[in-house]
Tab-separated table of C-alpha atoms in Angstrom:
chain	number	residue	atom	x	y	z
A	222	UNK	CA	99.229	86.526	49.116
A	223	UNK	CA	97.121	89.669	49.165
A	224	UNK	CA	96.607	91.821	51.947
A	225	UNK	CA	93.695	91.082	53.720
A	226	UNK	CA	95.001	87.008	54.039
A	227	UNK	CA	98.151	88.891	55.231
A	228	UNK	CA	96.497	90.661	58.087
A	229	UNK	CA	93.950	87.431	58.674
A	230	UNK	CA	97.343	85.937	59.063
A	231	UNK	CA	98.874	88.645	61.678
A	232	UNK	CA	96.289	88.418	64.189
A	233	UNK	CA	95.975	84.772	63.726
A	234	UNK	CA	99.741	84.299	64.644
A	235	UNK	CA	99.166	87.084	67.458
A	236	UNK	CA	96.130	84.980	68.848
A	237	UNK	CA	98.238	81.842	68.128
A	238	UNK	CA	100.819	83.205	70.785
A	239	UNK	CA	98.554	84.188	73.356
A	240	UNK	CA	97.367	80.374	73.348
A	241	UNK	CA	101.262	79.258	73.300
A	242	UNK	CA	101.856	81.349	76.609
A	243	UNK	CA	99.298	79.744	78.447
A	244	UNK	CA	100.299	76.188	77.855
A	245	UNK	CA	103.571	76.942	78.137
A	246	UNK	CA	102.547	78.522	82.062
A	247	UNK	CA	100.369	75.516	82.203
A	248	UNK	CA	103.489	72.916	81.565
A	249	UNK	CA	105.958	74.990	84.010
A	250	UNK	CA	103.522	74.732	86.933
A	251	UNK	CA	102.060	71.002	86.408
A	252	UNK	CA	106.535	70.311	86.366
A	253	UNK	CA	106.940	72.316	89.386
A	254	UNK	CA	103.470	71.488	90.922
A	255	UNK	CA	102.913	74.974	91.942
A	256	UNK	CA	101.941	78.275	90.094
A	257	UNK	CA	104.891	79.203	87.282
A	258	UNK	CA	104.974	82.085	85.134
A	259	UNK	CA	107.855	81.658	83.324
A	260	UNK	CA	110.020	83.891	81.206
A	261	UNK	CA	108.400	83.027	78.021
A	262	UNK	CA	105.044	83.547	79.135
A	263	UNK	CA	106.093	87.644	79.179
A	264	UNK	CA	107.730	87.100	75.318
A	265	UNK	CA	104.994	85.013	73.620
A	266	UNK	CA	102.650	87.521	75.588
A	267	UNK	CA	104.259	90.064	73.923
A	268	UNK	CA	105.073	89.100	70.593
A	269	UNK	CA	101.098	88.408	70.508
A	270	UNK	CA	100.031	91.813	71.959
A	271	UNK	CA	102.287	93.681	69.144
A	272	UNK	CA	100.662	91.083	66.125
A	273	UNK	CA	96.893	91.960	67.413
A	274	UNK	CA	98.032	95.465	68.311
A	275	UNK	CA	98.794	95.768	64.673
A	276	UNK	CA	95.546	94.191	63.295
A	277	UNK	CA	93.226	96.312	65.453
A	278	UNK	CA	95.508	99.514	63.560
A	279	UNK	CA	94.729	98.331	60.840
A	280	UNK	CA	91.146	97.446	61.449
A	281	UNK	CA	90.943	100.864	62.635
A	282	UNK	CA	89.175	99.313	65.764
A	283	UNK	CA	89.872	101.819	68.849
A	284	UNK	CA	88.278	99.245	71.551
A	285	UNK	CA	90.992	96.678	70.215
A	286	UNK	CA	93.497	99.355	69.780
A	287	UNK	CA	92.935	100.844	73.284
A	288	UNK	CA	92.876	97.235	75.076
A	289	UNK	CA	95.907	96.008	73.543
A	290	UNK	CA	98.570	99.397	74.343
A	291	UNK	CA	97.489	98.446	77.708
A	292	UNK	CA	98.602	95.299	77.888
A	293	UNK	CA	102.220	95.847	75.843
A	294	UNK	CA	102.919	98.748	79.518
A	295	UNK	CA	102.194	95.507	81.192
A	296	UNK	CA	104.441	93.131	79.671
A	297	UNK	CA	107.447	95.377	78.938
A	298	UNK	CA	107.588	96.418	82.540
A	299	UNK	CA	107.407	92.246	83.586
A	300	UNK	CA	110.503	91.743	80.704
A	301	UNK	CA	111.888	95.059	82.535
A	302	UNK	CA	111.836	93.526	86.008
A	303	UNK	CA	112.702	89.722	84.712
A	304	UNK	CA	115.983	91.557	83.323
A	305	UNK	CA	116.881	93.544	86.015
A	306	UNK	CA	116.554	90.587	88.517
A	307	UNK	CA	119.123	88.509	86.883
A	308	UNK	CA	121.516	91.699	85.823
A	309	UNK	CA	121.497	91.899	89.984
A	310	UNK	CA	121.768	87.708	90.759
A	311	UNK	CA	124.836	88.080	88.096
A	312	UNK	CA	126.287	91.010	90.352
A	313	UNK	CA	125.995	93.369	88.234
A	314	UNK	CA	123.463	95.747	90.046
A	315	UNK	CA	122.641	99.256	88.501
């Protein structure tokens, strides 16, 4: 594989999660019939954010670049909470 499939590859798998989060939101709420944002929403959200934050690096594209550290604040601080919630349901508050 040469490089530039590799990094066609990257941001398709980092679009490819972005998709996955949204269905997987979708599912949770049609199952619960009310608004869901599960877990794995934050993780796939994520895991996409760091593929396309890579590809924008290395397409040296500062709108992309810019745009995407945003959003990886956003969804470390979610994981942060999510964590933190169920360290304190557990009992074990800090």
């Amino acid at each position: 594989m040469d490089k530039e499939t590799f990094w066609i590859l990257l941001g398709l798998t980092g679009q490819s999660f972005f998709t996955l989060r949204f269905l997987v939101q979708w599912i949770q709420s049609e199952r619960a019939k009310r608004s869901v944002v599960p877990t794995a929403f934050w993780y796939l959200s994520l895991m996409g954010n760091a593929a396309l934050l890579f590809y924008a690096v290395h397409r040296l594209d500062p709108v992309f670049i810019i745009g995407q550290s945003f959003g990886s604040i956003v969804y470390l601080r979610n994981i942060h909470y999510i964590r933190q919630s169920k360290r304190e349901l557990a009992g074990g508050k800090r």
